[in-house]
Amino acid sequence: LVSLACAAAGASTVVATDFDYDALALIAQNVKLNDCSATVRAAHLDWRAPSDSSIALEAKFDIVVASDALYDGGQAHALAQTMGYYLAAHASSRALLVSHHDPSRSQAAARSLPDFAYEAQRVGLRHVFEEVEMLHGPEHLLVAVYSWDKVPAAG
């Protein structure tokens, strides 16, 4: 869903990733159903080895979005490393970590956030802002967006 929203917002290239191959098949199906195949493609990504992915040979990305990715407390380091690996190093690049209120996952995400922030700093990401918004609809939805930019390497 996030990849389709990015494409609809005007992104020229979107790579939707997942570790689970069944999830990748669903992504590919949604891309086709929403006629986004010129912009969006699915790729397998293991956060523990980001350079081993088929997307590793591509240019770095201006925006890297992770949505509901911190539901497993042990993934903070790997997620930060992967986001840092793929994020371009310039003033307008952004790594966005998005989390919505899901009772089964939100507590784990809240506990993992300090670890992620620490690991993000270690890989050269700098915290820029966070925003929490309550959206009202059939369900109350809490959306938290945490943003980092990449500190350019000293040269």
CSV table of C-alpha atoms in Angstrom, one decimal, residues 53-154:
chain,number,residue,atom,x,y,z
A,53,SER,CA,19.6,-7.7,-2.6
A,54,SER,CA,18.9,-7.3,-6.3
A,55,ILE,CA,18.3,-3.6,-5.7
A,56,ALA,CA,21.9,-3.1,-4.3
A,57,LEU,CA,23.2,-2.3,-7.8
A,58,GLU,CA,20.8,0.6,-8.2
A,59,ALA,CA,21.4,4.2,-7.3
A,60,LYS,CA,20.6,5.3,-3.8
A,61,PHE,CA,17.1,6.6,-3.1
A,62,ASP,CA,16.0,10.1,-2.1
A,63,ILE,CA,13.3,8.7,0.1
A,64,VAL,CA,13.3,5.4,2.0
A,65,VAL,CA,10.1,4.5,3.7
A,66,ALA,CA,9.6,1.7,6.3
A,67,SER,CA,6.0,1.1,7.3
A,68,ASP,CA,5.1,-0.9,10.4
A,69,ALA,CA,8.6,-2.4,10.3
A,70,LEU,CA,9.4,-2.4,14.0
A,71,TYR,CA,7.0,-5.0,15.3
A,72,ASP,CA,9.9,-7.4,16.0
A,73,GLY,CA,12.1,-5.8,18.7
A,74,GLY,CA,15.3,-7.5,17.4
A,75,GLN,CA,15.2,-5.8,14.0
A,76,ALA,CA,16.1,-2.2,15.0
A,77,HIS,CA,19.8,-2.5,14.1
A,78,ALA,CA,19.1,-4.3,10.8
A,79,LEU,CA,16.4,-1.8,9.7
A,80,ALA,CA,18.5,1.2,10.5
A,81,GLN,CA,21.5,-0.3,8.6
A,82,THR,CA,19.3,-1.0,5.6
A,83,MET,CA,17.7,2.4,5.5
A,84,GLY,CA,21.2,4.0,5.8
A,85,TYR,CA,22.6,1.8,3.1
A,86,TYR,CA,19.9,2.8,0.5
A,87,LEU,CA,19.4,6.4,1.4
A,88,ALA,CA,21.2,9.0,-0.8
A,89,ALA,CA,23.4,11.4,1.1
A,90,HIS,CA,22.1,14.9,0.3
A,91,ALA,CA,20.2,17.6,2.2
A,92,SER,CA,16.8,16.7,0.9
A,93,SER,CA,17.0,12.9,1.3
A,94,ARG,CA,14.7,11.4,4.0
A,95,ALA,CA,14.3,8.1,5.7
A,96,LEU,CA,10.8,7.8,7.0
A,97,LEU,CA,9.7,5.3,9.6
A,98,VAL,CA,5.9,5.1,9.7
A,99,SER,CA,3.9,3.3,12.4
A,100,HIS,CA,0.2,3.1,12.8
A,101,HIS,CA,-1.6,2.0,15.9
A,102,ASP,CA,-2.1,-1.7,15.8
A,103,PRO,CA,-2.6,-3.2,19.3
A,104,SER,CA,-0.7,-6.4,18.3
A,105,ARG,CA,2.3,-4.5,17.1
A,106,SER,CA,2.4,-0.9,18.5
A,107,GLN,CA,3.8,-1.8,21.9
A,108,ALA,CA,6.7,-3.7,20.3
A,109,ALA,CA,7.3,-0.8,18.0
A,110,ALA,CA,7.2,1.7,20.8
A,111,ARG,CA,9.8,-0.3,22.7
A,112,SER,CA,12.0,-0.7,19.6
A,113,LEU,CA,12.0,3.0,18.6
A,114,PRO,CA,14.8,4.1,21.0
A,115,ASP,CA,17.0,1.2,19.8
A,116,PHE,CA,16.2,2.2,16.2
A,117,ALA,CA,17.1,5.9,16.9
A,118,TYR,CA,20.4,4.9,18.4
A,119,GLU,CA,21.2,2.5,15.5
A,120,ALA,CA,20.1,5.1,12.9
A,121,GLN,CA,22.6,7.6,14.4
A,122,ARG,CA,25.4,5.0,14.3
A,123,VAL,CA,24.9,4.5,10.5
A,124,GLY,CA,24.9,8.2,9.7
A,125,LEU,CA,21.2,9.1,9.9
A,126,ARG,CA,20.3,12.3,11.8
A,127,HIS,CA,16.9,12.7,13.4
A,128,VAL,CA,15.0,15.5,11.8
A,129,PHE,CA,11.4,15.5,13.1
A,130,GLU,CA,8.6,13.3,14.3
A,131,GLU,CA,4.9,13.8,13.9
A,132,VAL,CA,2.0,12.0,15.5
A,133,GLU,CA,-1.5,12.4,14.0
A,134,MET,CA,-4.8,10.9,15.0
A,135,LEU,CA,-6.9,10.2,12.0
A,136,HIS,CA,-10.6,9.7,12.5
A,137,GLY,CA,-12.7,7.3,10.6
A,138,PRO,CA,-14.3,3.9,11.1
A,139,GLU,CA,-11.4,3.2,13.3
A,140,HIS,CA,-9.2,5.6,15.2
A,141,LEU,CA,-5.8,5.4,13.6
A,142,LEU,CA,-2.7,6.8,15.2
A,143,VAL,CA,0.0,7.5,12.7
A,144,ALA,CA,3.5,8.3,13.8
A,145,VAL,CA,6.1,9.5,11.3
A,146,TYR,CA,9.8,9.7,12.3
A,147,SER,CA,12.2,11.3,9.8
A,148,TRP,CA,15.9,11.2,9.4
A,149,ASP,CA,18.3,12.6,6.9
A,150,LYS,CA,21.7,11.3,6.0
A,151,VAL,CA,24.8,13.0,7.3
A,152,PRO,CA,27.1,13.5,4.3
A,153,ALA,CA,30.5,11.8,4.8
A,154,ALA,CA,33.3,14.1,5.6
